[in-house]
Amino acid sequence: MAEGSTKFIKLKIKAQDDTILHFKVNPSTIMKDIFMSYSSKKQMMNYKIFRFFFDGKRLSPKKTVNELGLKNGDEIDAMIHQDGGGSACNY
Amino acid sequence: MSYAIQVWIYECCMQLPLTLAVRHANIIPRILNWRVIDPMPKFNTIMESIFINTGNRVSFSNISPSPTELAVYDLTHVSDITPNQVVISVVPDGFEDFTTPPPSNVYMVSNLSGSSSAQPHKKQKFDGTSHAAKFDNHDMCSHTPETVISEGKEPLISSVFDNPHKSAEKECTTSYHELTHNIQVQSPQSKNTEEDYSSSQKEFSLLRKDINNLKDMVEKQFVDLRMYMQDMFKVIFDTIKEKKNMEYKGPGSAIQSSDGDGSHNNAVPHNTHGEGNGSGDTKKATTEEVQGVHVSKELHESDKDVPVASNYIPIRNSKVRKSTSQEQDQLESICVLPLSAVPSDTNTNFEFFISDSAFPSQISETKIVVRTSTVFTETPVQSNRLPGRWNKSPYVTEFGSGSGTKVVSDTFSQIHPFQSYFIVGPHPFELFQEYSVWLQAGLLKIHANKKTKDEHYRKKDCDLDQHLDFVVAFAKTKNWFYTMSVAGNYWNAEHMDVIFYYLRKKSKFQSNGNPRYTTAMCHFKSLMDEIYHTYKAQVPGQNAFTQGNSICSYINGFGTPAGIPWDQVDEVYIPVNCKEEFHWVLAVVQLKDRCIRVYDSHVVAGHNSLIKADIAKIAFLLPSYLTLSGFFDKSERVDWLNLEEYNGKTVQDAFEIIFQSNIVQQSSGSMDCGLYSAAYAEYLTDGQSIPLTNFDVNLHRSRYGALLWNYGNQKASSGSVSDNEDPHKPRNTFVDSDGIEKINID
């Protein structure tokens, strides 16, 4: 294993309200672990309630940090899932 | 390595001290003929023996030899010789091609006759000159007619030099006759090959005449040349005698004496030695060797004085080693051309050259070409190695019988799923049909009762054939398409983002290059909500306007796939999710009009005030962020602040909110507001007016689903990945302080 890959990578996950959680992860960490950790910190039981974006692109939870090319200090946006059906409350 | 070079030098140099290597055989890989005595010769020794001690004048025609020599010898008629003779003369001289035997012996015969008499090393010297010139020609040969011609002159010149030996005048004539005879022999051959060319017969008759003329001319010239050569010999040998203080009876006797030393080839006398060798070119080499040995011995006895014949060696040497510039400099200094007093004349004016050199079928010519490109090319052309046909997997991956295999084009050029199918039609109903069949497969039987659940398919049928990547969202399972296409299911932000992403892409990559609009992600409105909340709540320690970096990125086109800076467009389509209403509306920011148009698909619900409150957050914050992001500074396209709508307005003045009426409405409780918002946006992007009625919900639900499904499948099977040409969001500098709580995940 190359020397650089054993280093930890520091990531930030930024919520809509601009609160940031910092993560220190292994490059081989699967994103799902990070997302689940983030969700539990946010008192959410299901990580799927968030959608995670980096540079506007959806991050696949199945891939690792390295596969997605995330670098040290990268900031991930977490967005809360939104639904809309159409004025369900008014009828 | 050193051995190889050494032997090679020996093979190609006429003269080197015998302390380095001796010849012990005469076989055709000629490099094997030599046995190395001194494996590590001193550099100085070689330099002195080859390069430095070259005080005698020898004419070398290095780079452009033949015109000079021609001029010198006034041999304009020699240029009559066709390339046939060129070939004949060039090939047999033993330095060129070791793999192919010389095709004709004529030149060798002449050489034989020349060497059968006791030859002085003078003669060899001039031979060497001609060889050197030939080598140079090959080095620089571009195989234009001129170069061929110049090569053609070499043999004659050398033969001319062969002849004027003081005791070899008879042989001179005989060799010359042989040459001319050779020319005459060759001419009919070339005639045969030349029948394709028009007017060749005439030219050849002329050529023969010319050759006969040439014969006479050269014979005349010989008188002068002989005189001249003899003078030269006298001069040179006088100087040698003076230098070495040796008795010199004559060059021929000198050679015989050197042979008599027994150091070379078992003391064979020169004459018999020359005749004893079977092939002409090896014989030539050996005679040269004899010269070299002889002179080097003389050198030895006379404290390494400059030998006469060593003058040639540098040229050959440098040839063999692909002469460096230094050596060439030396060469030029060496090349004292004692005969180059006459300016060069017009030796290329003969009309035969062009036609003759155009002979395609001369085998020997081909040889010359090959050798030039392989052996004498200084900088070999780098060849691009491409994998050949054999470089394939032995396992067959494509079967002709498989009907299921799709032929996929190599490049997937479709930019967005709506490329050829507009919302107004015509619709690809076959695709819709295929899509609905696919969508129905594997549905849970009781899925209607499970409306609130996410799962609509049996587990084994749930997965998609391929991972469909829509950049801003992934369609992981069939449920994604089910939600999109089956009535009664509400769309979530993923669906909206995907459609708005492709609309944005449609704008960015449209043909005229001037995007009229861009779109935002659902995230935009959420951010605005949060910022507005921060602003209103006056949360201590949080500044609403520093919080809006993401908004500024949006406005500048960063952080959004296929993003376009807002100053490049007129309209921005924003999908707005009203959380309280569980409702999607479309907000269109019209930058030029400084207003936000709201397209609500369910006006009858009477939630206008609530929606207006939501949009008002955007309308209120937008001017500030447009200012913050430098939007108004970019006035190249539109001078925003001088527009009528912006006059008198400050940052504090919110954008005007206009509710658009007279648009097609959804039915209550149909959960179609997401579809309607997207359809509104697509109508507007196409420049169409939104219809008042006649909007087939099911058609458009399956349209979006089918187009995205088709597009995603094609993209996945072609292996394409969306171009990542979007500028990155400017990265914040990461402050790594210990105070920040970090979550470690291993």
Short mmCIF file of C-alpha atoms in Angstrom, two decimals, chain B residues 62 323-335:
data_model
loop_
_atom_site.label_atom_id
_atom_site.label_comp_id
_atom_site.label_asym_id
_atom_site.label_seq_id
_atom_site.Cartn_x
_atom_site.Cartn_y
_atom_site.Cartn_z
CA ASN B 62 32.24 15.06 -47.27
CA SER B 323 29.63 11.05 -36.79
CA THR B 324 29.28 13.58 -34.09
CA SER B 325 29.54 17.20 -34.84
CA GLN B 326 33.02 17.37 -33.44
CA GLU B 327 34.21 14.75 -35.77
CA GLN B 328 32.55 16.46 -38.62
CA ASP B 329 34.35 19.60 -37.71
CA GLN B 330 37.52 17.66 -37.77
CA LEU B 331 36.55 16.22 -41.04
CA GLU B 332 36.03 19.57 -42.54
CA SER B 333 39.37 20.65 -41.35
CA ILE B 334 40.88 17.53 -42.76
CA CYS B 335 39.19 17.81 -46.03
#
